[in-house]
Coordinates of C-alpha atoms and ligand atoms in Angstrom, one line a residue:
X1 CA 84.2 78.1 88.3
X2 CA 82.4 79.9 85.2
X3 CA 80.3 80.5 87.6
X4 CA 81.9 83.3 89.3
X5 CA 83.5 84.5 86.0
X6 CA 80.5 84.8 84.3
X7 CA 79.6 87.3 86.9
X8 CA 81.8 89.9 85.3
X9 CA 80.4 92.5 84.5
X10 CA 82.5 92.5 81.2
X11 CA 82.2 90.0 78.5
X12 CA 85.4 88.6 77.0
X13 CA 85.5 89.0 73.0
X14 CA 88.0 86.0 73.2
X15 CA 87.6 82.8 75.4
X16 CA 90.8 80.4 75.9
X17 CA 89.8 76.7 76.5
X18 CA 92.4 75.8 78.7
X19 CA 93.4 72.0 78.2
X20 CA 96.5 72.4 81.0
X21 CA 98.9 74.4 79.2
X22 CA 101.8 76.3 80.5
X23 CA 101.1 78.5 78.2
X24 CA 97.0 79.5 78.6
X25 CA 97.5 82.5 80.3
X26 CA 100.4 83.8 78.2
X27 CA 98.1 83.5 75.5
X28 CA 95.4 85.4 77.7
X29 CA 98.1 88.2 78.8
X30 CA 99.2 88.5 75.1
X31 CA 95.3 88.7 73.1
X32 CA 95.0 91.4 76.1
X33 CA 98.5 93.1 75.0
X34 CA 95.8 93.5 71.7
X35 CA 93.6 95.7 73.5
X36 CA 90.9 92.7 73.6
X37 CA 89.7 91.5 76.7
X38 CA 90.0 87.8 76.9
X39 CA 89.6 84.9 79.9
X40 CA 90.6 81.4 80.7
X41 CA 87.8 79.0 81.4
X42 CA 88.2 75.5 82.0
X43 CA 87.5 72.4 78.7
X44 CA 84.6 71.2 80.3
X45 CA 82.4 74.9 79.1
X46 CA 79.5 73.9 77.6
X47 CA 78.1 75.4 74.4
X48 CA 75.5 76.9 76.2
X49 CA 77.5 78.6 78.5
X50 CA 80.0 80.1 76.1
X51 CA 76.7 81.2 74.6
X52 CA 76.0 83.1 77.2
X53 CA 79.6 84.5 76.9
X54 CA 79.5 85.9 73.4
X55 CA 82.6 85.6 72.5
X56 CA 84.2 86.8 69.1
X57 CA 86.6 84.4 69.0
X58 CA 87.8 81.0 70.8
X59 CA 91.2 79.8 71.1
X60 CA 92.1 75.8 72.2
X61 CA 95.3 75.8 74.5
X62 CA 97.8 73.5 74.4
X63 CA 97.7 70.7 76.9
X64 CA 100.3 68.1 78.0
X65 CA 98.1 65.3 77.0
X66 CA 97.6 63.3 73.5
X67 CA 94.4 63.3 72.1
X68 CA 94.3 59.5 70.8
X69 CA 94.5 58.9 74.8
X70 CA 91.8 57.6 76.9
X71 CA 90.4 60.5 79.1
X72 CA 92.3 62.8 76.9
X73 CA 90.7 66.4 77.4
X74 CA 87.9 67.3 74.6
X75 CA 86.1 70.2 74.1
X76 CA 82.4 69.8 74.0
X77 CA 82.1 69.1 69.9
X78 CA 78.8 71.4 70.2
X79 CA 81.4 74.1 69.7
X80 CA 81.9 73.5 66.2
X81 CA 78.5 74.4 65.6
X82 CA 78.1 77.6 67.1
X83 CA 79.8 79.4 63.5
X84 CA 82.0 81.2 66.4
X85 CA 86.0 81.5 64.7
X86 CA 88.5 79.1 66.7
X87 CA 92.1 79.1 66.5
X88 CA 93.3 75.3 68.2
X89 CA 97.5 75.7 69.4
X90 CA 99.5 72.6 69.3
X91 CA 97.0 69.8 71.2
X92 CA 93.9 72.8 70.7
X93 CA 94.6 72.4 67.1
X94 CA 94.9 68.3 67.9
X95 CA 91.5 68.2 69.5
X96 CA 89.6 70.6 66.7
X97 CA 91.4 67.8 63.7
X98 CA 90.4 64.7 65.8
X99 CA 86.6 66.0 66.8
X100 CA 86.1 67.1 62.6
X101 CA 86.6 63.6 61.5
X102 CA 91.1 64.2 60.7
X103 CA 93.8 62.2 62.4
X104 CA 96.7 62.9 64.7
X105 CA 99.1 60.3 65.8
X106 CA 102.7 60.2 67.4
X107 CA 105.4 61.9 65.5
X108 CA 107.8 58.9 65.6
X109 CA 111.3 60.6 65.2
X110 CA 109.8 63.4 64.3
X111 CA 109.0 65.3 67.3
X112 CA 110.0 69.1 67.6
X113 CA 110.8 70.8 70.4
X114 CA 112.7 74.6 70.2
X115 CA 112.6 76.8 67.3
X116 CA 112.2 76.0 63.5
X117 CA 111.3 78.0 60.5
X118 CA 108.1 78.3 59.0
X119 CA 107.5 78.2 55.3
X120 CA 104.3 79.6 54.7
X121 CA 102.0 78.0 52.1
X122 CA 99.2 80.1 52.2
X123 CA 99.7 84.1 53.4
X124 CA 96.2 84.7 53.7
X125 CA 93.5 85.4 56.5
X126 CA 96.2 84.0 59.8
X127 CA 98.7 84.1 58.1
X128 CA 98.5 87.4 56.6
X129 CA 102.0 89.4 56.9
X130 CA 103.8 86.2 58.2
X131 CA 107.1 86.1 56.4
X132 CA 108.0 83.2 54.9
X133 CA 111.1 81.2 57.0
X134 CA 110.1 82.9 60.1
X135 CA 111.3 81.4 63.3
X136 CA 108.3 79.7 65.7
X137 CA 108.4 77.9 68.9
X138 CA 107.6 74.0 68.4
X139 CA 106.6 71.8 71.5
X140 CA 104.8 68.6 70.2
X141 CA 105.1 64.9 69.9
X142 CA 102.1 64.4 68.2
X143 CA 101.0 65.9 64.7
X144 CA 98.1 65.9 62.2
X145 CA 98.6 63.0 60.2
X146 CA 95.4 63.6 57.9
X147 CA 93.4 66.5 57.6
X148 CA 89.4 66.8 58.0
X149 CA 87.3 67.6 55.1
X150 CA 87.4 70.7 54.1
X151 CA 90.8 71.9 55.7
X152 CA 93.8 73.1 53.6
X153 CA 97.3 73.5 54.4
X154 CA 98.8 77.2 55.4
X155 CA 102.4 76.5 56.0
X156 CA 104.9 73.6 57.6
X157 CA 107.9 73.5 58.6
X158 CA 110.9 70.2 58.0
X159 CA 109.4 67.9 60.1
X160 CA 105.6 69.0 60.3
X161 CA 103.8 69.1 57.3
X162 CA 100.6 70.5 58.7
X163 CA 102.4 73.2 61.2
X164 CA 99.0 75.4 60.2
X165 CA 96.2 74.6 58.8
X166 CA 92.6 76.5 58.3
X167 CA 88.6 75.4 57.2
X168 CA 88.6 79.3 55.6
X169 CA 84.7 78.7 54.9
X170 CA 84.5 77.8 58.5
X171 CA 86.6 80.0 60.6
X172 CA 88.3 77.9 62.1
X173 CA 92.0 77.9 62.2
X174 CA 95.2 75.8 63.8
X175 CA 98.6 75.5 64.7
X176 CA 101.4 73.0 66.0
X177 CA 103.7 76.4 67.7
X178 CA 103.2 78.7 70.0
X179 CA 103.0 81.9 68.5
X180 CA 101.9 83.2 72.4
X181 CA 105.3 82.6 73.3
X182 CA 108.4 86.0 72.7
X183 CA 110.4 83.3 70.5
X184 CA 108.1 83.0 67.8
X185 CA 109.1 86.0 65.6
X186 CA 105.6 86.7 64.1
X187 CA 103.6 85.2 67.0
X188 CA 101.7 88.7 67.6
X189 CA 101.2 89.5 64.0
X190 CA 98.9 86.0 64.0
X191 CA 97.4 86.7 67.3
X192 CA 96.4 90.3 65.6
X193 CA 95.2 88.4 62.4
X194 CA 92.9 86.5 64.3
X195 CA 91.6 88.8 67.1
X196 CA 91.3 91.6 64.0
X197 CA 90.9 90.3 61.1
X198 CA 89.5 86.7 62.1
X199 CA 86.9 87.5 64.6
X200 CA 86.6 91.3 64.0
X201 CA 87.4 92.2 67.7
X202 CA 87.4 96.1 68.6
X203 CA 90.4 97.4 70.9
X204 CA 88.8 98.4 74.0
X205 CA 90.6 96.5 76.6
X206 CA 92.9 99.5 77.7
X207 CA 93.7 100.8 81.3
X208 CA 90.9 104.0 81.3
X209 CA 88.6 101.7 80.1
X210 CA 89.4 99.4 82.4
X211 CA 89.1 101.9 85.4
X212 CA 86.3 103.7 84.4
X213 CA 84.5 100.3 84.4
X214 CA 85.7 99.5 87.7
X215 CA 84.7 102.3 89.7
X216 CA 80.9 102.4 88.2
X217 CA 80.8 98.6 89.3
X218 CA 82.5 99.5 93.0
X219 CA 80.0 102.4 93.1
X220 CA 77.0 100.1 91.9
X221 CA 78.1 97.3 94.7
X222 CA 79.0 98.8 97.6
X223 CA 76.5 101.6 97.3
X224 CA 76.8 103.6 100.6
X225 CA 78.4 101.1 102.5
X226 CA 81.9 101.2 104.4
X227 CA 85.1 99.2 102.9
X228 CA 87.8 98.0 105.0
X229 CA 91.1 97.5 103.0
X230 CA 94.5 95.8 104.0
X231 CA 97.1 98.0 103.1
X232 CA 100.6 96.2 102.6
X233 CA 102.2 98.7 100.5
X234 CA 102.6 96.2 97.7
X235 CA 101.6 97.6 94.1
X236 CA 98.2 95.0 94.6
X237 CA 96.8 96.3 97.9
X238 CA 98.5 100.4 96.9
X239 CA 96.5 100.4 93.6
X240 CA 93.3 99.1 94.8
X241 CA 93.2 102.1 97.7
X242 CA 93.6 104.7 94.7
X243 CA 91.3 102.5 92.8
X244 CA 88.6 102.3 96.3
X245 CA 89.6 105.9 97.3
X246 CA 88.2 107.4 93.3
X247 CA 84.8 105.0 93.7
X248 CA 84.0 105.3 97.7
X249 CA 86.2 108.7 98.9
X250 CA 85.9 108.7 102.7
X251 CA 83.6 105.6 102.9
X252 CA 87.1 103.2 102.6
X253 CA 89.0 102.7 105.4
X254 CA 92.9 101.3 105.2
X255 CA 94.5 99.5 107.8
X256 CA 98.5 99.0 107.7
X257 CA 99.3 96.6 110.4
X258 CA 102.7 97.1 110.6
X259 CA 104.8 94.2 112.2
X260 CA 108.1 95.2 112.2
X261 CA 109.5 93.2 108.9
X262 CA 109.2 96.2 106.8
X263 CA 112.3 97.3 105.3
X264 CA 114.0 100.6 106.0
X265 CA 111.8 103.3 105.9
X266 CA 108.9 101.6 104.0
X267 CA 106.2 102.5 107.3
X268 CA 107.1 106.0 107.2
X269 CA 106.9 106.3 103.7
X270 CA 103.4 104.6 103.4
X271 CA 101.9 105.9 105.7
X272 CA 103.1 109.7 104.4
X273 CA 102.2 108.8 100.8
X274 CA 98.3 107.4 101.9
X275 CA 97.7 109.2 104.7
X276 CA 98.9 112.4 104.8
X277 CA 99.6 113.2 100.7
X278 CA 96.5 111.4 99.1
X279 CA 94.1 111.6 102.2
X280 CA 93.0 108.1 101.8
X281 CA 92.6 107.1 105.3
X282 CA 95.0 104.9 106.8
X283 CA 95.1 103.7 110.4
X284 CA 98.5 103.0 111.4
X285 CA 98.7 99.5 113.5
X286 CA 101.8 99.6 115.3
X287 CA 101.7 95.6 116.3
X288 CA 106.2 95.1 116.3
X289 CA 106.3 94.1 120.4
X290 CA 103.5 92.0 119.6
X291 CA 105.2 89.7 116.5
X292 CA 108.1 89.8 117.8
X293 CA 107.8 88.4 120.9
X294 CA 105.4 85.8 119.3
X295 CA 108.5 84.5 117.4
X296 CA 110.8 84.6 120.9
X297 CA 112.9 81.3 120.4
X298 CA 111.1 80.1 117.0
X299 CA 114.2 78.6 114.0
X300 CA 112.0 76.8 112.1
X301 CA 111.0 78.8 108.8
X302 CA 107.4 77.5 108.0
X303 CA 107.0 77.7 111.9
X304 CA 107.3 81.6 111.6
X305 CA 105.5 81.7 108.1
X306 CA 102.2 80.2 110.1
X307 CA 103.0 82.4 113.5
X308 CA 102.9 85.4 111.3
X309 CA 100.1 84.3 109.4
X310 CA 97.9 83.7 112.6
X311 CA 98.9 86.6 114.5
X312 CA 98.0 88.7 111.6
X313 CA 94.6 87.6 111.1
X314 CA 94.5 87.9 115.0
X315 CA 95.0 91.3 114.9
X316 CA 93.3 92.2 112.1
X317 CA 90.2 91.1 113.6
X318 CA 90.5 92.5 116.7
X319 CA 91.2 96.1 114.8
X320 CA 88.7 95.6 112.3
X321 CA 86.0 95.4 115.2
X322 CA 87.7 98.4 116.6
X323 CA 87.1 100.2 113.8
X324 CA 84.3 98.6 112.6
X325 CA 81.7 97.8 111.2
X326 CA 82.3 97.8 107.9
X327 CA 79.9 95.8 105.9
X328 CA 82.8 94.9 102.6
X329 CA 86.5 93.8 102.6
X330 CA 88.4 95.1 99.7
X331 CA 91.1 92.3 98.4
X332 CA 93.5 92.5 95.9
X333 CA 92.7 89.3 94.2
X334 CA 94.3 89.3 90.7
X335 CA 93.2 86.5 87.5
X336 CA 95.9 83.8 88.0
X337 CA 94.1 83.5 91.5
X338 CA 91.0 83.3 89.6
X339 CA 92.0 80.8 87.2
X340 CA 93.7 78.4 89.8
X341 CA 91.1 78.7 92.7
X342 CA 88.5 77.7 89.4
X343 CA 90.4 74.5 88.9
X344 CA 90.8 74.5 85.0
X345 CA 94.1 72.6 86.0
X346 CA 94.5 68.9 84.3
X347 CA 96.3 66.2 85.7
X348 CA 99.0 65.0 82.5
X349 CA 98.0 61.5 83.4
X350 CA 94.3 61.0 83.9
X351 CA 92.9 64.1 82.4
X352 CA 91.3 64.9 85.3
X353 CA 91.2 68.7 86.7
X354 CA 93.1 68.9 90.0
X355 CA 93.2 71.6 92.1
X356 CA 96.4 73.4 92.2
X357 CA 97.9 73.5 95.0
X358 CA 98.2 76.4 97.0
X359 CA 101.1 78.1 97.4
X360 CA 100.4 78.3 101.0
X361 CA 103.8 79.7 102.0
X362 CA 102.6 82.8 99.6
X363 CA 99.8 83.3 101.2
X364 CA 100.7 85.3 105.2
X365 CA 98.6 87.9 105.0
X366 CA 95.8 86.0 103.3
X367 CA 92.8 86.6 105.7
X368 CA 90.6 83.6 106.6
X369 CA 87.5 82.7 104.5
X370 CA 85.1 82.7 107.2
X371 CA 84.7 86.4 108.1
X372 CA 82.0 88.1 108.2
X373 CA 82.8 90.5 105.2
X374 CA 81.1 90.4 102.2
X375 CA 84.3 90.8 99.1
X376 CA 85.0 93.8 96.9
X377 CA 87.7 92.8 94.7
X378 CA 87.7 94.8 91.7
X379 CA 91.3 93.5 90.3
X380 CA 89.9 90.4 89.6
X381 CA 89.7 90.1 86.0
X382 CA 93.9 91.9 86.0
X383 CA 97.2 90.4 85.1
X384 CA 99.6 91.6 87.7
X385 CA 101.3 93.5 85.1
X386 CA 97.7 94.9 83.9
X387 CA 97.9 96.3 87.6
X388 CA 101.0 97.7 87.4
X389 CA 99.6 100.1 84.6
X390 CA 96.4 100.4 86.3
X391 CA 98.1 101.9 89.6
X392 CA 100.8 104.0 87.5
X393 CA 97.4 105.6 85.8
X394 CA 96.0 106.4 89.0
X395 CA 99.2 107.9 90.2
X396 CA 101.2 105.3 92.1
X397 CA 104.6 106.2 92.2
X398 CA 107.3 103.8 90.6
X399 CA 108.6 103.1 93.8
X400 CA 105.4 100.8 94.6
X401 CA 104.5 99.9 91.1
X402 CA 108.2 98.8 90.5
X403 CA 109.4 98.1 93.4
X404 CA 110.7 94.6 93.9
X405 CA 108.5 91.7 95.4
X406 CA 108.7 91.4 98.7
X407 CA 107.7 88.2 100.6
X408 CA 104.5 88.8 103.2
X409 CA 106.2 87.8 106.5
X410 CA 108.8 90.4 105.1
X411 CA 113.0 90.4 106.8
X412 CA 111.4 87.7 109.4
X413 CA 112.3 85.2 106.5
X414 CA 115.4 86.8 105.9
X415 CA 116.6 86.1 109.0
X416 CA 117.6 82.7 109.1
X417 CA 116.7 81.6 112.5
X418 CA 115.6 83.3 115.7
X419 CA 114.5 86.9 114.9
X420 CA 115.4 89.8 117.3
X421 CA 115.2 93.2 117.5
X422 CA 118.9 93.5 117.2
X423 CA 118.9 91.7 113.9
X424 CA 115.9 93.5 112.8
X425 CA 117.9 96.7 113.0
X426 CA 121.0 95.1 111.4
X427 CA 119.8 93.3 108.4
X428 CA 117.4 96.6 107.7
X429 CA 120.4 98.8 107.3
X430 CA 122.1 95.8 105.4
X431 CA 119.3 95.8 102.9
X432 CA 119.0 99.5 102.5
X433 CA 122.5 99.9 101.4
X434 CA 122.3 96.8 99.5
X435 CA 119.1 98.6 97.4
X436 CA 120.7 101.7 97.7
X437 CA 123.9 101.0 95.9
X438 CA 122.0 98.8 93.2
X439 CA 119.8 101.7 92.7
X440 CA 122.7 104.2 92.3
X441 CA 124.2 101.8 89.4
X442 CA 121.2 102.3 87.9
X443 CA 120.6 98.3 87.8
X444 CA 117.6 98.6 90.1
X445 CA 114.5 98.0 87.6
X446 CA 117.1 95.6 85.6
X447 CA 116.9 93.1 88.7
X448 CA 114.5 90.9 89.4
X449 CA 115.0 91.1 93.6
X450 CA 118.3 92.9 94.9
X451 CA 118.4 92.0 99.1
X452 CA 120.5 91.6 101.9
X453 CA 120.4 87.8 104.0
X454 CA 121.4 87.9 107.5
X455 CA 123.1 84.2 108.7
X456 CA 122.6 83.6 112.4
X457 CA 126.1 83.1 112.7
X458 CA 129.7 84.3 114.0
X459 CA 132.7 84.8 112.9
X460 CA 135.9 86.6 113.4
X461 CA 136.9 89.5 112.3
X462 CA 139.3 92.5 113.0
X463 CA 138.4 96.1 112.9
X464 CA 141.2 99.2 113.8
X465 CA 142.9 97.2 116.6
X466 CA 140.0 95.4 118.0
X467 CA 138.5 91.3 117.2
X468 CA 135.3 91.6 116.5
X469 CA 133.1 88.3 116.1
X470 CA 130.0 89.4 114.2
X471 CA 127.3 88.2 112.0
X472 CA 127.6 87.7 108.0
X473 CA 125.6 89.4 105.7
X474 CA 124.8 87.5 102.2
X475 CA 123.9 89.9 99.4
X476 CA 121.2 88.3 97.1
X477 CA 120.5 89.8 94.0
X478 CA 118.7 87.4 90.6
X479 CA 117.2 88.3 87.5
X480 CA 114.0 86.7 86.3
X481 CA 111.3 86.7 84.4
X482 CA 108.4 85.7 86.9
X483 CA 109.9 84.3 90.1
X484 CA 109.5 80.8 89.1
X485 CA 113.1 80.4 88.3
X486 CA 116.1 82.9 88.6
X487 CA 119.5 83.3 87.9
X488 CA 122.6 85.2 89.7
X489 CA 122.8 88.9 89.2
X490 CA 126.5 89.3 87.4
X491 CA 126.7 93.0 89.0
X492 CA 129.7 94.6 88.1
X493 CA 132.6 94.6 91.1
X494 CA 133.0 98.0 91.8
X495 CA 129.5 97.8 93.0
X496 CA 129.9 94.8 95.5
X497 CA 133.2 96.6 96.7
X498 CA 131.1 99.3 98.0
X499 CA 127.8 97.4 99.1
X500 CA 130.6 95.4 101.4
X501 CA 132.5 98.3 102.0
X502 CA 129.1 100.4 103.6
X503 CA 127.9 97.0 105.4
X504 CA 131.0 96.1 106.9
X505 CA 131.8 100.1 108.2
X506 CA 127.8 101.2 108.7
X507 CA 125.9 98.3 110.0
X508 CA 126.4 97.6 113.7
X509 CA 127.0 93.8 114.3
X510 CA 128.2 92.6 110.8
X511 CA 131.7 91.8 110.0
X512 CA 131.5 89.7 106.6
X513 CA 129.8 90.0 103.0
X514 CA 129.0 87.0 101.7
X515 CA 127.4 86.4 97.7
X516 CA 125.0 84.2 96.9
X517 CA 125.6 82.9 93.8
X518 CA 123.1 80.4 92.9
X519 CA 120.4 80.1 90.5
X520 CA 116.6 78.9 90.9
X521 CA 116.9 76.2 90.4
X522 CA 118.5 74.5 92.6
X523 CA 118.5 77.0 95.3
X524 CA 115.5 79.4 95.8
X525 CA 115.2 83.1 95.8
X526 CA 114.9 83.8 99.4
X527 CA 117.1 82.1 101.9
X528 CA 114.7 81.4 104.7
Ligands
LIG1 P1 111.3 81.6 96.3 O1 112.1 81.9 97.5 O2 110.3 80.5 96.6 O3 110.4 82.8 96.0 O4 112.2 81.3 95.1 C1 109.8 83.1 94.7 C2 109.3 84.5 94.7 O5 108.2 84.6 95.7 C3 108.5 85.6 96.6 N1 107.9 85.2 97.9 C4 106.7 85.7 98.4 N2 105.9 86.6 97.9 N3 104.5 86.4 99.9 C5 104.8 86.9 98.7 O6 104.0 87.8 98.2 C6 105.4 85.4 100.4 O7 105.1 84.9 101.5 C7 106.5 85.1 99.6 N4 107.6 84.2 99.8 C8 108.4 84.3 98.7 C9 110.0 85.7 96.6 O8 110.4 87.0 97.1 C10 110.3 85.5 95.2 O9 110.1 86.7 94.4

């Protein structure tokens, strides 16, 4: 795992030792939000190879163990040697007051969990600028119960005495909160103190630099070489092309397989935006007959999820020889697929690193490992929202670097049950007018994912003089922060009247508007 990110070509000013946290690569996105470039690597780093690193600054994550456990995670103590500032959070700090001789034990009755105010006892060096009753996050059951020579007090809060503490001589710095996380109020003024003041980091993380650095290293790799690149249309796969197109011009080559479970419009539009007004060149695979009639008479959701999957690899092998040879693959591989394929993941009970699973159903489109590409994948070291600014810099319009997320095996999903042509055409009209309307409230970038379901279902209806018995069509519209859980959209009613009002008179085959109003979780986001 360091292993491949030590191959950046970058080095991070701050390394996060990741002991399982939620949290580790909030606290990566936000010393980034700083202008400082910073990684997640996995406890067991040696000193040798953060050495190697050069780091400014280390930080100790949090972790969902206790350090007085056996196999707890621990840092290699060699750390505390190499005169390199660390800032420990919650079990981080734990780990840095049990390994310097201190004591932490369970907080009995005294655990904290939510906000609390912080009174500061020392507004110096991390503390610098943090006002005094401030609110912080708190997640802990454990706290220090004695410090380690040479460690003072900064502040605490009603239930933990030593909420942060500091060897000044040292460098070295800890807190029981979060100060990563949007509820604590001063959480970036500390993460500024130490990046800034602490380790004396420079701002140079920013999107130019960023590109500037990434095109010299495409150049350097791929020399003269041709690039084949999977174009989906999705902001990943859209901003590497500009990215590819800057570094390589003519020697990249797109290909859009489209399988007919784009939503209204979307081929067109991609393949007028690539093609014909950026002249990056995309070959347009027109492979609908071909999906669809793999899916004839298939209900069963992960069934299709796999069909798709296969059948895209299939042709994308058979059009990549067509086209060939191309001696790289460009992939839009983005950090937290760094940091999960690299296993820094801890199992709560033993300690151990697991591998996280792999969100398998996330992955149609994925190609398979075995081809005989070598990788260019530039994005690598990027935060998906780092990408989103990357690809608006390079001139991505906000309708790709916006646009909602869209599942890989695309309205296949969001038909529940058999897919056909007829309900291709049905639900894409459906989901237009859902976007539309959500659009022309002006609620569009305010949603998390606004979509239309169709049900493989009939039911009666009565239009002008005539039954009708039709399909229903379930509007789906959530807010959320990252996908992982969502609530209902409250949209205001006036807007659903006319959503159902357009479905029920514009889209052949629907008679019904249905609304799903169910959060994540228990329900999930697509229907499926
Ligand atoms: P669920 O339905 O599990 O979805 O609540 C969570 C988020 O993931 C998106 N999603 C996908 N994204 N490829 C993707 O890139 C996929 O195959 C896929 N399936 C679901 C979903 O739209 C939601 O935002």
């Amino acid at each position: 795992m360091v292993e491949s990110q030590f191959s950046n070509q970058r080095k991070p000013s701050i390394v996060i030792i990741d002991f399982g946290s939620q949290y580790s690569e909030l606290i990566a996105r936000r010393i980034r939000e700083t202008e400082v470039y910073s990684i997640v690597v996995g406890y067991t780093i040696t000193p040798q190879q953060l050495m190697e690193l050069s780091p400014k600054g280390i930080i100790l994550s949090g972790g969902p163990s206790s350090v007085y456990e056996d196999r707890a995670p621990m840092c290699d103590p060699g750390i505390w040697d190499l005169k390199i500032p660390v800032l420990g959070v919650c079990y981080g700090m734990q780990v840095m007051v049990q390994q310097l001789g201190g004591l932490v034990g369970a907080a009995t009755g005294k655990a904290e969990y939510g906000k609390a105010p912080l009174e500061v006892d020392d507004p110096t060096a991390l503390l610098t600028n943090v006002e005094s009753g401030s609110t912080m996050w708190m997640s802990h059951g454990d706290s220090v119960q004695q410090l380690p020579d040479g460690f003072v007090r900064l502040a605490h809060t009603l239930n933990t005495q030593d909420a942060a503490i500091a060897s000044h001589s040292r460098h070295l710095y800890g807190v029981q909160f979060h100060p990563e996380v949007v509820h604590s109020q001063y959480g970036m003024v500390m993460i500024r103190n130490f990046v800034y003041n602490i380790c004396c980091c420079q701002p140079n993380w920013t999107t130019s630099t960023f590109i500037d650095e990434a095109i010299n290293n495409v150049k350097e790799q791929v020399g003269n070489k041709r690039v084949l690149l999977a174009l989906s249309g999705g902001v990943d796969s859209s901003t590497l092309a500009f990215l590819l197109k800057k570094a390589i011009g003519s020697q990249l080559t797109c290909m859009f397989i489209d399988q007919g479970f784009m939503r209204k419009g979307e081929p067109e539009f991609l393949m007028e935006f690539f093609d014909q007004k950026f002249n990056i060149n995309v070959e347009y695979i027109n492979a609908r007959e071909r999906f669809l009639s793999k899916l004839k008479g298939v209900v069963d959701p992960e069934r299709k999820r796999k069909i798709i999957g296969e059948e895209f690899i299939r042709v994308f092998e058979e059009e990549s020889l067509r086209l060939g040879p191309f001696d790289y693959l460009a992939q839009g591989t983005l950090y937290p697929d760094v940091i999960e394929s690299s296993g820094t993941n801890i199992d709560p009970k033993t300690g151990e690193r697991i591998a996280v699973k792999i969100k398998s159903h996330h992955n149609v489109g994925g190609l398979p490992k075995d081809l005989q590409f070598k990788l260019v994948e530039p994005l690598r070291t990027l935060f998906k929202d780092e990408v989103r600014k990357v690809g608006q810099a390079l001139g991505l319009p906000d309708e790709i670097v916006k646009r909602h997320p869209f599942p890989g095996p695309g309205l296949a999903i969001r038909i529940l049950g058999e897919v056909s042509s007829e309900k291709l055409n049905c639900l894409r009209d459906a989901d237009f007018i859902v976007r539309e309307e959500v659009a022309k409230a002006g609620l569009y970038h305010e949603i998390w994912q606004a979509f239309a379901v169709l049900l493989p279902v009939r039911s009666v209806g009565v239009m002008g003089d005539q039954r009708t018995y039709a399909w229903p069509i379930v509007i789906r519209c959530v807010s959320s922060e990252d996908g992982m859980t969502a609530d209902w959209s409250r949209l205001p009613e006036g807007l659903l009247e006319k959503m159902s009002n357009r479905i029920v008179n514009e889209v052949q085959g629907v008679n019904r508007v249905v609304l799903d109003i169910t959060s994540k979780p228990p329900g999930t986001i697509e229907w499926e």
